[in-house]
Amino acid sequence: MPDPSTLEKLRPCGRLETFSTARHHLGFYRNVACTATYTNHSSTTTTATTAATTTIQDLIFRALRHLIATHAILSAIPLREEKSYPDVYFARLPSIDLRTCVEFISRKDEEEKEVSEGGEGERDEELDALLTEQHNRDFKQDEGTKPFWRLVILHSPEKNAGDFTASWVFHHALADGTSALVFHRHFLSALQQVAGSTSSSETTDADVNPIVPSPNTPLLPPLEALHPLPISALFLAKALLGSLFPSWFAPRAAKLWTGAPISNSASQTRACFQSVVLSAATTKALREASRCERTTVTAALQCIVASSLLCTLDAQQYESVKVDGPISLRRFLRWEGEGGLEEQFVNAMGQYGYVHSRSIPTPPSSALAGSTFSWASARAVRAAISRELDKNGRDSVVGLLRHVPDMHKFFLGKVGRERESSFELSNLGVYKADSGEGEREGEGWKIRRMVFSQCPNVAGAAFATSVVTGGDGCAVLGFSWCEGVVEGEVVERVMRRVEREVEGVLAAAEA
């Protein structure tokens, strides 16, 4: 095994990247995943044509060659994760053996495959089980020999290569959630190029060689080099006082539920995952209702999950829940290099917070009994998000990371304390393909169902809800939590309640 210290050193990890390397080293956060189901029912690019000269493995390996050559971060790995900024750094692998980071798993149930391709609201239980397993695996094994990402292919080997589900699982220091959409958009484009090579004469041995040389292009700069992330004296003072004297300057909301206290014991770090799928028709109706009520799907879903959680909890014991919401800072970045950053892998996230209470000032906007959902609350959440975005990256919690000298000590200092938040809600929005890239009716490769997921944050919220809407028009909500932090039965009740809440909200909107 090669000595990782001999690998080419690229640059130090930035502050936000170190936030992720420290969590990974401590076992507090393992990975993020974005999954897409790919289909190809084209009459001109049929699997009978492509499979004649290539297997599904060859197809995927050839497509990945394009991505690795384009995005230098895919061949970079963070080293010295036990250190904090600026001693933890990115190094470049000289090459990537795709056999070490691409896994092929055979489907056990053909009906599950049909679910992943359709526009109805059924969840893919086989995929949920796969993601549960993936979110319990980190990238510590064989350090220095393989990348800090993997592509897991769920497919039916007895069928042709026209359908498969691909889960890109990655270390959070490499990219943010928006970058995961970039990955799938570029992977789709690469599949189109590969599918266009229909004759064997256009396929060389190098195209299907599993050993891919790494590009020698530099990494993009870290977030703080793309945005100054200015912090005002008042914002810093509030943060410091809230940390030193929380009962005075950062009091918890009354009867706030945040799950079990933070623990780093093995019994409370195992990840669990399940998804809720809204049909394409339901997703469209929710989007239209949100627009009519002058709010967004993100805000509406946050209120629906909060209402569902409050309805599940003991009303006498718990009165409120707090939500953390990651937001993309990508629009505020300044890059002097070639091209823009919209199609690059970057880490650029801020965060907003919002507290939901049972005592709402307006009547519920749902036909479901016991609901606390209201469109007024959804508009208030949208306003909170807008206020954070209006700061253009100023006074952001991510800007405070420069004042954390030891990231590991920062996280370990949370062990034994109450959590600050009840759940996290992160919405990647609607997948948009490149214009003309296989999205014309009946032509080439297409992306259908998508799932956004992440391992639960051991030192963060009690559970996470990750949302994305794929090419099939279905919004998928991925729920992840740690055993022992919140009971699985509670999360499952919340998920079933979310489904009923959505129906109740839409029924009331139509009334």
Short mmCIF file of C-alpha atoms in Angstrom, two decimals:
data_model
loop_
_atom_site.label_atom_id
_atom_site.label_comp_id
_atom_site.label_asym_id
_atom_site.label_seq_id
_atom_site.Cartn_x
_atom_site.Cartn_y
_atom_site.Cartn_z
CA MET A 1 0.00 0.00 0.00
CA PRO A 2 1.47 3.41 -0.98
CA ASP A 3 2.32 5.96 1.67
CA PRO A 4 -0.42 8.67 1.45
CA SER A 5 2.08 11.32 2.52
CA THR A 6 3.93 10.85 -0.78
CA LEU A 7 0.90 11.89 -2.86
CA GLU A 8 0.94 15.25 -4.62
CA LYS A 9 -0.22 17.93 -2.21
CA LEU A 10 -2.78 20.24 -3.82
CA ARG A 11 -3.96 22.80 -1.27
CA PRO A 12 -5.11 23.04 2.35
CA CYS A 13 -8.74 22.23 3.02
CA GLY A 14 -10.78 25.37 3.60
CA ARG A 15 -12.72 26.08 6.77
CA LEU A 16 -15.99 24.56 5.56
CA GLU A 17 -14.12 21.59 4.11
CA THR A 18 -12.36 21.11 7.46
CA PHE A 19 -15.79 21.13 9.11
CA SER A 20 -16.47 17.97 7.07
CA THR A 21 -13.05 16.32 7.44
CA ALA A 22 -13.21 16.63 11.24
CA ARG A 23 -16.69 15.10 11.39
CA HIS A 24 -15.60 12.27 9.10
CA HIS A 25 -12.52 11.54 11.20
CA LEU A 26 -14.57 11.46 14.42
CA GLY A 27 -17.24 9.24 12.86
CA PHE A 28 -19.81 12.02 13.32
CA TYR A 29 -20.71 12.30 9.63
CA ARG A 30 -19.86 9.77 6.92
CA ASN A 31 -21.21 10.86 3.54
CA VAL A 32 -23.84 12.38 1.29
CA ALA A 33 -25.57 10.62 -1.62
CA CYS A 34 -27.55 11.60 -4.67
CA THR A 35 -29.26 8.83 -6.60
CA ALA A 36 -30.72 8.87 -10.10
CA THR A 37 -32.47 6.23 -12.18
CA TYR A 38 -31.26 6.24 -15.79
CA THR A 39 -33.36 4.86 -18.63
CA ASN A 40 -32.74 4.50 -22.34
CA HIS A 41 -35.69 3.38 -24.44
CA SER A 42 -34.57 5.12 -27.61
CA SER A 43 -35.15 3.47 -30.93
CA THR A 44 -31.85 4.85 -32.23
CA THR A 45 -29.73 4.25 -29.12
CA THR A 46 -31.22 1.02 -27.90
CA THR A 47 -29.53 -1.24 -25.45
CA ALA A 48 -29.45 -3.86 -28.19
CA THR A 49 -27.11 -1.51 -30.06
CA THR A 50 -24.87 -0.42 -27.22
CA ALA A 51 -24.83 -3.77 -25.43
CA ALA A 52 -23.54 -5.42 -28.59
CA THR A 53 -20.13 -3.85 -28.01
CA THR A 54 -20.14 -3.00 -24.34
CA THR A 55 -21.39 -4.24 -21.02
CA ILE A 56 -23.06 -1.99 -18.48
CA GLN A 57 -19.71 -1.86 -16.68
CA ASP A 58 -17.93 -0.68 -19.81
CA LEU A 59 -20.64 1.91 -20.40
CA ILE A 60 -20.34 3.37 -16.92
CA PHE A 61 -16.54 3.23 -16.84
CA ARG A 62 -16.34 5.12 -20.14
CA ALA A 63 -18.75 7.78 -18.87
CA LEU A 64 -16.82 8.20 -15.63
CA ARG A 65 -13.62 8.79 -17.61
CA HIS A 66 -15.19 11.98 -18.94
CA LEU A 67 -16.13 13.21 -15.46
CA ILE A 68 -12.76 12.45 -13.88
CA ALA A 69 -10.98 14.30 -16.68
CA THR A 70 -13.26 17.32 -16.20
CA HIS A 71 -13.49 17.61 -12.40
CA ALA A 72 -10.15 17.53 -10.58
CA ILE A 73 -11.85 17.14 -7.19
CA LEU A 74 -12.87 13.58 -8.12
CA SER A 75 -9.23 12.47 -7.94
CA ALA A 76 -8.49 14.48 -4.77
CA ILE A 77 -8.63 13.04 -1.25
CA PRO A 78 -8.37 14.87 2.09
CA LEU A 79 -5.40 13.74 4.19
CA ARG A 80 -4.49 14.27 7.85
CA GLU A 81 -8.14 14.45 8.80
CA GLU A 82 -7.11 14.22 12.44
CA LYS A 83 -5.74 17.75 12.07
CA SER A 84 -7.61 21.03 11.83
CA TYR A 85 -7.14 23.98 9.48
CA PRO A 86 -4.63 24.60 7.89
CA ASP A 87 -2.90 21.24 8.44
CA VAL A 88 -5.53 19.05 6.77
CA TYR A 89 -5.09 19.12 3.01
CA PHE A 90 -6.15 17.71 -0.35
CA ALA A 91 -3.79 15.37 -2.19
CA ARG A 92 -4.11 13.96 -5.69
CA LEU A 93 -4.34 10.27 -6.48
CA PRO A 94 -2.11 9.56 -9.51
CA SER A 95 -4.88 7.41 -10.96
CA ILE A 96 -8.24 5.91 -10.06
CA ASP A 97 -9.00 2.23 -10.37
CA LEU A 98 -12.72 2.30 -11.07
CA ARG A 99 -13.01 -1.26 -9.79
CA THR A 100 -12.34 0.10 -6.28
CA CYS A 101 -15.05 2.77 -6.33
CA VAL A 102 -17.81 1.46 -8.63
CA GLU A 103 -20.02 -1.26 -7.21
CA PHE A 104 -22.65 -3.28 -9.07
CA ILE A 105 -25.56 -4.70 -7.11
CA SER A 106 -28.22 -6.91 -8.66
CA ARG A 107 -31.84 -6.08 -7.98
CA LYS A 108 -33.81 -8.75 -6.19
CA ASP A 109 -37.24 -7.46 -7.16
CA GLU A 110 -38.17 -6.38 -10.69
CA GLU A 111 -41.22 -4.56 -9.35
CA GLU A 112 -38.93 -2.22 -7.41
CA LYS A 113 -37.25 -1.33 -10.70
CA GLU A 114 -40.61 -0.43 -12.19
CA VAL A 115 -41.26 1.82 -9.18
CA SER A 116 -37.99 3.72 -9.66
CA GLU A 117 -38.86 4.47 -13.28
CA GLY A 118 -42.47 5.54 -12.86
CA GLY A 119 -44.13 8.79 -11.87
CA GLU A 120 -46.29 7.36 -9.10
CA GLY A 121 -45.72 7.77 -5.40
CA GLU A 122 -44.37 4.32 -4.50
CA ARG A 123 -41.01 4.20 -2.76
CA ASP A 124 -38.19 1.92 -3.82
CA GLU A 125 -37.65 -0.21 -0.70
CA GLU A 126 -34.65 -1.96 -2.21
CA LEU A 127 -32.98 1.39 -2.82
CA ASP A 128 -33.80 2.56 0.71
CA ALA A 129 -32.03 -0.52 2.09
CA LEU A 130 -29.02 0.12 -0.14
CA LEU A 131 -28.77 3.75 1.01
CA THR A 132 -29.03 2.70 4.65
CA GLU A 133 -26.02 0.45 4.11
CA GLN A 134 -24.11 3.16 2.23
CA HIS A 135 -24.68 5.80 4.90
CA ASN A 136 -23.03 3.50 7.44
CA ARG A 137 -19.81 3.31 5.38
CA ASP A 138 -17.10 5.95 5.52
CA PHE A 139 -13.96 6.44 3.39
CA LYS A 140 -11.27 5.50 5.90
CA GLN A 141 -10.43 2.09 4.46
CA ASP A 142 -7.29 1.78 2.27
CA GLU A 143 -6.51 5.49 2.54
CA GLY A 144 -4.47 6.76 -0.36
CA THR A 145 -5.50 4.03 -2.79
CA LYS A 146 -9.01 5.03 -3.85
CA PRO A 147 -11.16 8.17 -4.05
CA PHE A 148 -13.44 9.56 -1.38
CA TRP A 149 -16.51 8.79 -3.47
CA ARG A 150 -18.13 5.71 -4.93
CA LEU A 151 -20.79 5.03 -7.53
CA VAL A 152 -23.17 2.22 -6.61
CA ILE A 153 -25.13 0.74 -9.52
CA LEU A 154 -28.39 -1.05 -8.75
CA HIS A 155 -29.50 -2.95 -11.84
CA SER A 156 -30.98 -6.13 -13.28
CA PRO A 157 -28.08 -8.03 -14.91
CA GLU A 158 -30.39 -10.38 -16.80
CA LYS A 159 -31.86 -7.37 -18.57
CA ASN A 160 -30.06 -5.14 -21.07
CA ALA A 161 -28.07 -2.06 -20.11
CA GLY A 162 -30.90 0.36 -20.78
CA ASP A 163 -31.97 0.88 -17.16
CA PHE A 164 -30.03 1.26 -13.94
CA THR A 165 -30.05 3.28 -10.73
CA ALA A 166 -26.83 5.08 -9.81
CA SER A 167 -26.07 6.34 -6.30
CA TRP A 168 -23.16 8.77 -6.11
CA VAL A 169 -21.94 8.60 -2.51
CA PHE A 170 -19.31 11.18 -1.55
CA HIS A 171 -17.34 12.75 1.29
CA HIS A 172 -18.90 16.13 2.10
CA ALA A 173 -15.53 17.90 1.86
CA LEU A 174 -15.52 17.19 -1.89
CA ALA A 175 -18.82 18.81 -2.77
CA ASP A 176 -22.16 20.12 -1.60
CA GLY A 177 -25.64 18.89 -2.49
CA THR A 178 -25.98 21.14 -5.52
CA SER A 179 -22.75 19.66 -6.87
CA ALA A 180 -24.39 16.24 -6.75
CA LEU A 181 -26.92 17.45 -9.31
CA VAL A 182 -23.98 18.65 -11.41
CA PHE A 183 -22.49 15.16 -11.17
CA HIS A 184 -25.61 13.50 -12.52
CA ARG A 185 -26.12 16.14 -15.20
CA HIS A 186 -22.57 15.59 -16.46
CA PHE A 187 -22.83 11.81 -16.08
CA LEU A 188 -25.96 11.90 -18.25
CA SER A 189 -24.09 13.95 -20.85
CA ALA A 190 -21.21 11.47 -20.79
CA LEU A 191 -23.62 8.56 -21.26
CA GLN A 192 -24.99 10.33 -24.33
CA GLN A 193 -21.51 10.65 -25.76
CA VAL A 194 -20.73 7.01 -25.04
CA ALA A 195 -24.04 5.90 -26.55
CA GLY A 196 -23.18 7.89 -29.67
CA SER A 197 -20.17 5.64 -30.24
CA THR A 198 -22.20 2.82 -31.72
CA SER A 199 -19.45 1.09 -33.67
CA SER A 200 -16.64 -0.92 -32.11
CA SER A 201 -14.09 1.06 -34.13
CA GLU A 202 -14.89 4.12 -32.04
CA THR A 203 -14.15 2.32 -28.78
CA THR A 204 -10.50 1.96 -27.81
CA ASP A 205 -8.94 -0.15 -25.08
CA ALA A 206 -8.26 3.05 -23.15
CA ASP A 207 -11.98 3.84 -23.10
CA VAL A 208 -12.79 0.73 -21.09
CA ASN A 209 -9.57 0.48 -19.08
CA PRO A 210 -10.60 0.59 -15.39
CA ILE A 211 -7.42 2.52 -14.50
CA VAL A 212 -8.08 6.21 -15.16
CA PRO A 213 -5.19 8.70 -14.95
CA SER A 214 -5.93 11.77 -12.87
CA PRO A 215 -5.93 15.19 -14.56
CA ASN A 216 -3.20 17.63 -13.58
CA THR A 217 -5.54 20.61 -13.34
CA PRO A 218 -5.64 22.54 -10.05
CA LEU A 219 -8.53 22.35 -7.62
CA LEU A 220 -11.00 25.19 -7.38
CA PRO A 221 -10.29 27.48 -4.41
CA PRO A 222 -12.14 26.91 -1.11
CA LEU A 223 -15.27 28.87 -0.24
CA GLU A 224 -13.46 31.63 1.67
CA ALA A 225 -11.35 32.38 -1.43
CA LEU A 226 -14.51 32.74 -3.52
CA HIS A 227 -16.38 34.89 -1.00
CA PRO A 228 -15.01 37.00 1.90
CA LEU A 229 -17.84 35.86 4.22
CA PRO A 230 -17.69 39.11 6.24
CA ILE A 231 -18.82 39.03 9.86
CA SER A 232 -20.05 42.15 11.65
CA ALA A 233 -18.95 42.89 15.20
CA LEU A 234 -22.54 42.61 16.41
CA PHE A 235 -23.09 39.20 14.77
CA LEU A 236 -19.81 37.89 16.21
CA ALA A 237 -20.61 39.25 19.67
CA LYS A 238 -24.02 37.57 19.67
CA ALA A 239 -22.48 34.26 18.61
CA LEU A 240 -19.76 34.40 21.28
CA LEU A 241 -22.14 35.43 24.05
CA GLY A 242 -24.63 32.78 22.96
CA SER A 243 -21.87 30.17 23.23
CA LEU A 244 -20.62 31.35 26.62
CA PHE A 245 -23.97 32.23 28.20
CA PRO A 246 -26.62 30.31 26.24
CA SER A 247 -29.38 30.68 28.85
CA TRP A 248 -29.14 34.47 28.56
CA PHE A 249 -28.16 35.17 24.96
CA ALA A 250 -29.33 32.02 23.11
CA PRO A 251 -32.19 30.53 25.15
CA ARG A 252 -33.90 27.39 23.88
CA ALA A 253 -37.50 27.65 22.75
CA ALA A 254 -40.04 26.53 25.33
CA LYS A 255 -40.56 22.75 25.48
CA LEU A 256 -38.29 22.18 22.49
CA TRP A 257 -37.89 18.59 21.22
CA THR A 258 -34.42 17.69 19.93
CA GLY A 259 -34.20 13.94 20.47
CA ALA A 260 -31.64 12.30 22.72
CA PRO A 261 -28.56 14.28 23.86
CA ILE A 262 -25.46 14.14 21.67
CA SER A 263 -23.44 10.97 22.12
CA ASN A 264 -20.50 9.43 20.29
CA SER A 265 -21.22 5.89 21.46
CA ALA A 266 -21.52 3.26 18.76
CA SER A 267 -25.11 2.57 19.81
CA GLN A 268 -26.13 6.07 18.70
CA THR A 269 -24.16 6.47 15.48
CA ARG A 270 -25.73 3.80 13.25
CA ALA A 271 -27.58 5.43 10.38
CA CYS A 272 -31.14 4.58 9.29
CA PHE A 273 -32.85 5.76 6.11
CA GLN A 274 -36.31 5.67 4.54
CA SER A 275 -37.97 7.72 1.84
CA VAL A 276 -41.37 9.25 1.19
CA VAL A 277 -42.33 9.71 -2.46
CA LEU A 278 -44.89 12.24 -3.64
CA SER A 279 -46.38 11.37 -7.02
CA ALA A 280 -45.75 13.66 -9.97
CA ALA A 281 -49.36 14.88 -9.82
CA THR A 282 -49.13 15.59 -6.08
CA THR A 283 -45.78 17.34 -6.48
CA LYS A 284 -47.18 19.54 -9.23
CA ALA A 285 -50.28 20.36 -7.17
CA LEU A 286 -48.16 21.29 -4.14
CA ARG A 287 -45.95 23.51 -6.28
CA GLU A 288 -48.96 25.30 -7.77
CA ALA A 289 -50.62 25.71 -4.37
CA SER A 290 -47.39 27.11 -2.90
CA ARG A 291 -47.11 29.58 -5.75
CA CYS A 292 -50.72 30.69 -5.29
CA GLU A 293 -50.04 31.23 -1.58
CA ARG A 294 -46.92 33.31 -2.34
CA THR A 295 -44.47 30.85 -0.87
CA THR A 296 -42.24 27.97 -1.99
CA VAL A 297 -42.32 24.19 -1.96
CA THR A 298 -39.32 24.20 0.41
CA ALA A 299 -41.16 26.37 2.93
CA ALA A 300 -44.37 24.36 2.58
CA LEU A 301 -42.58 21.03 3.06
CA GLN A 302 -40.73 22.35 6.10
CA CYS A 303 -44.02 23.37 7.70
CA ILE A 304 -45.59 20.02 6.79
CA VAL A 305 -42.72 18.03 8.37
CA ALA A 306 -42.79 20.29 11.45
CA SER A 307 -46.56 19.86 11.81
CA SER A 308 -46.22 16.09 11.38
CA LEU A 309 -43.52 15.92 14.05
CA LEU A 310 -45.50 18.04 16.52
CA CYS A 311 -48.57 15.86 15.97
CA THR A 312 -46.46 12.78 16.72
CA LEU A 313 -44.93 14.17 19.94
CA ASP A 314 -46.57 14.40 23.36
CA ALA A 315 -48.39 17.76 23.36
CA GLN A 316 -47.94 18.22 27.11
CA GLN A 317 -44.20 17.65 27.01
CA TYR A 318 -43.20 19.29 23.72
CA GLU A 319 -44.43 22.60 22.36
CA SER A 320 -41.93 23.49 19.64
CA VAL A 321 -39.42 22.16 17.10
CA LYS A 322 -36.44 23.96 15.56
CA VAL A 323 -35.36 23.51 11.95
CA ASP A 324 -31.94 24.08 10.39
CA GLY A 325 -32.06 24.74 6.67
CA PRO A 326 -28.92 24.68 4.50
CA ILE A 327 -28.95 27.20 1.65
CA SER A 328 -26.65 27.51 -1.33
CA LEU A 329 -24.27 30.49 -1.46
CA ARG A 330 -23.24 29.60 -5.01
CA ARG A 331 -24.94 32.64 -6.54
CA PHE A 332 -22.77 34.98 -4.45
CA LEU A 333 -19.37 33.52 -5.37
CA ARG A 334 -16.82 35.35 -7.50
CA TRP A 335 -14.58 33.30 -9.74
CA GLU A 336 -11.94 34.76 -12.03
CA GLY A 337 -11.09 31.48 -13.71
CA GLU A 338 -12.43 30.16 -16.99
CA GLY A 339 -16.18 29.61 -17.13
CA GLY A 340 -18.68 29.95 -14.33
CA LEU A 341 -19.19 27.95 -11.18
CA GLU A 342 -22.70 26.72 -11.90
CA GLU A 343 -21.41 23.47 -13.42
CA GLN A 344 -18.52 22.95 -11.00
CA PHE A 345 -18.16 20.92 -7.81
CA VAL A 346 -17.91 23.41 -4.96
CA ASN A 347 -18.77 23.59 -1.27
CA ALA A 348 -20.77 26.75 -0.71
CA MET A 349 -23.45 26.52 1.96
CA GLY A 350 -25.02 28.83 4.50
CA GLN A 351 -27.82 28.12 6.93
CA TYR A 352 -31.03 29.60 8.31
CA GLY A 353 -32.99 28.57 11.37
CA TYR A 354 -36.68 28.60 12.20
CA VAL A 355 -38.77 27.58 15.23
CA HIS A 356 -42.24 26.07 14.77
CA SER A 357 -44.72 26.09 17.64
CA ARG A 358 -48.07 24.45 18.29
CA SER A 359 -49.58 27.84 19.10
CA ILE A 360 -50.07 29.33 15.65
CA PRO A 361 -51.75 32.71 15.14
CA THR A 362 -53.92 31.63 12.22
CA PRO A 363 -56.24 28.63 11.66
CA PRO A 364 -54.63 25.57 10.06
CA SER A 365 -54.64 25.43 6.25
CA SER A 366 -55.18 21.69 6.19
CA ALA A 367 -58.17 19.38 6.10
CA LEU A 368 -56.31 16.93 8.36
CA ALA A 369 -57.39 16.92 12.00
CA GLY A 370 -54.74 18.06 14.46
CA SER A 371 -52.59 19.76 11.82
CA THR A 372 -50.68 22.91 12.72
CA PHE A 373 -49.83 23.66 9.08
CA SER A 374 -50.76 27.10 7.80
CA TRP A 375 -49.85 28.97 4.64
CA ALA A 376 -49.08 31.96 6.85
CA SER A 377 -46.33 29.90 8.50
CA ALA A 378 -45.07 28.80 5.09
CA ARG A 379 -44.84 32.44 4.02
CA ALA A 380 -42.97 33.22 7.25
CA VAL A 381 -40.46 30.46 6.50
CA ARG A 382 -39.99 31.80 2.98
CA ALA A 383 -39.38 35.25 4.47
CA ALA A 384 -36.76 33.81 6.84
CA ILE A 385 -34.96 32.18 3.91
CA SER A 386 -35.16 35.42 1.92
CA ARG A 387 -33.67 37.42 4.80
CA GLU A 388 -30.71 35.06 4.92
CA LEU A 389 -30.23 35.24 1.15
CA ASP A 390 -30.53 39.04 1.20
CA LYS A 391 -27.36 39.17 3.29
CA ASN A 392 -25.43 37.93 0.22
CA GLY A 393 -23.22 35.72 2.39
CA ARG A 394 -22.60 38.32 5.10
CA ASP A 395 -23.09 37.37 8.76
CA SER A 396 -23.43 33.70 7.87
CA VAL A 397 -22.80 30.91 10.36
CA VAL A 398 -20.23 29.45 7.96
CA GLY A 399 -18.25 32.69 8.30
CA LEU A 400 -17.90 31.99 12.02
CA LEU A 401 -15.81 28.88 11.30
CA ARG A 402 -12.70 31.05 11.03
CA HIS A 403 -13.02 31.60 14.77
CA VAL A 404 -12.89 27.85 15.52
CA PRO A 405 -9.19 26.97 15.98
CA ASP A 406 -9.72 23.26 16.68
CA MET A 407 -12.65 21.71 14.80
CA HIS A 408 -12.34 18.33 16.52
CA LYS A 409 -12.44 19.92 19.96
CA PHE A 410 -15.45 21.94 18.81
CA PHE A 411 -17.42 18.78 17.97
CA LEU A 412 -16.26 16.73 20.94
CA GLY A 413 -17.30 19.59 23.21
CA LYS A 414 -20.89 18.96 22.15
CA VAL A 415 -20.96 15.39 23.46
CA GLY A 416 -23.36 15.05 26.38
CA ARG A 417 -25.21 18.26 25.57
CA GLU A 418 -28.71 18.74 24.24
CA ARG A 419 -29.02 19.15 20.49
CA GLU A 420 -29.71 22.62 19.17
CA SER A 421 -32.18 21.56 16.47
CA SER A 422 -34.99 19.08 15.93
CA PHE A 423 -34.44 18.35 12.25
CA GLU A 424 -32.67 19.61 9.17
CA LEU A 425 -34.48 20.18 5.90
CA SER A 426 -32.43 20.46 2.72
CA ASN A 427 -34.06 20.78 -0.71
CA LEU A 428 -31.99 20.52 -3.90
CA GLY A 429 -35.01 21.63 -5.92
CA VAL A 430 -35.97 20.27 -9.33
CA TYR A 431 -33.47 18.43 -11.49
CA LYS A 432 -32.88 20.27 -14.76
CA ALA A 433 -31.04 18.53 -17.58
CA ASP A 434 -28.82 20.36 -20.04
CA SER A 435 -30.92 21.51 -22.96
CA GLY A 436 -30.97 18.88 -25.67
CA GLU A 437 -29.03 16.31 -23.65
CA GLY A 438 -31.17 13.22 -24.03
CA GLU A 439 -34.31 14.89 -22.77
CA ARG A 440 -36.16 15.04 -26.08
CA GLU A 441 -39.15 12.78 -26.09
CA GLY A 442 -38.14 9.21 -26.89
CA GLU A 443 -34.45 9.92 -27.48
CA GLY A 444 -31.39 8.62 -25.65
CA TRP A 445 -30.66 8.46 -21.96
CA LYS A 446 -32.94 10.14 -19.46
CA ILE A 447 -32.96 10.67 -15.72
CA ARG A 448 -36.16 9.63 -13.99
CA ARG A 449 -36.54 9.18 -10.21
CA MET A 450 -34.00 10.94 -7.99
CA VAL A 451 -33.28 10.59 -4.26
CA PHE A 452 -31.16 12.96 -2.16
CA SER A 453 -29.91 11.48 1.11
CA GLN A 454 -27.25 11.88 3.76
CA CYS A 455 -26.05 10.14 6.86
CA PRO A 456 -27.42 11.66 10.07
CA ASN A 457 -25.23 14.22 11.82
CA VAL A 458 -24.15 12.73 15.17
CA ALA A 459 -23.62 16.21 16.65
CA GLY A 460 -26.47 17.87 14.77
CA ALA A 461 -30.24 17.69 14.49
CA ALA A 462 -32.14 14.60 15.63
CA PHE A 463 -32.98 13.69 12.03
CA ALA A 464 -32.56 15.06 8.53
CA THR A 465 -35.03 15.41 5.67
CA SER A 466 -33.39 15.69 2.25
CA VAL A 467 -35.54 16.56 -0.76
CA VAL A 468 -35.13 16.50 -4.53
CA THR A 469 -37.51 16.32 -7.50
CA GLY A 470 -36.26 14.16 -10.37
CA GLY A 471 -37.01 13.93 -14.05
CA ASP A 472 -40.13 11.88 -13.32
CA GLY A 473 -41.67 14.87 -11.52
CA CYS A 474 -41.81 13.09 -8.14
CA ALA A 475 -40.55 14.90 -5.06
CA VAL A 476 -38.73 12.44 -2.80
CA LEU A 477 -38.18 13.18 0.89
CA GLY A 478 -35.33 11.16 2.38
CA PHE A 479 -35.43 10.77 6.18
CA SER A 480 -32.21 9.80 7.96
CA TRP A 481 -31.62 9.35 11.68
CA CYS A 482 -29.38 7.56 14.16
CA GLU A 483 -30.57 4.63 16.20
CA GLY A 484 -30.96 5.71 19.81
CA VAL A 485 -31.26 9.41 18.99
CA VAL A 486 -34.85 9.07 17.85
CA GLU A 487 -36.89 5.89 17.74
CA GLY A 488 -37.48 4.47 14.29
CA GLU A 489 -41.17 4.11 15.11
CA VAL A 490 -41.38 7.87 15.73
CA VAL A 491 -39.75 8.69 12.39
CA GLU A 492 -42.01 6.26 10.55
CA ARG A 493 -45.08 7.84 12.16
CA VAL A 494 -43.80 11.25 11.07
CA MET A 495 -43.33 10.01 7.50
CA ARG A 496 -46.82 8.52 7.30
CA ARG A 497 -48.20 11.74 8.78
CA VAL A 498 -46.32 13.78 6.16
CA GLU A 499 -48.11 11.86 3.41
CA ARG A 500 -51.48 12.57 5.02
CA GLU A 501 -50.57 16.21 5.71
CA VAL A 502 -49.77 16.80 2.04
CA GLU A 503 -53.15 15.33 1.09
CA GLY A 504 -54.88 17.46 3.73
CA VAL A 505 -53.17 20.66 2.61
CA LEU A 506 -54.06 20.07 -1.04
CA ALA A 507 -57.65 19.09 -0.16
CA ALA A 508 -58.08 22.35 1.78
CA ALA A 509 -56.53 24.33 -1.09
CA GLU A 510 -59.05 22.88 -3.53
CA ALA A 511 -62.03 23.46 -1.24
#
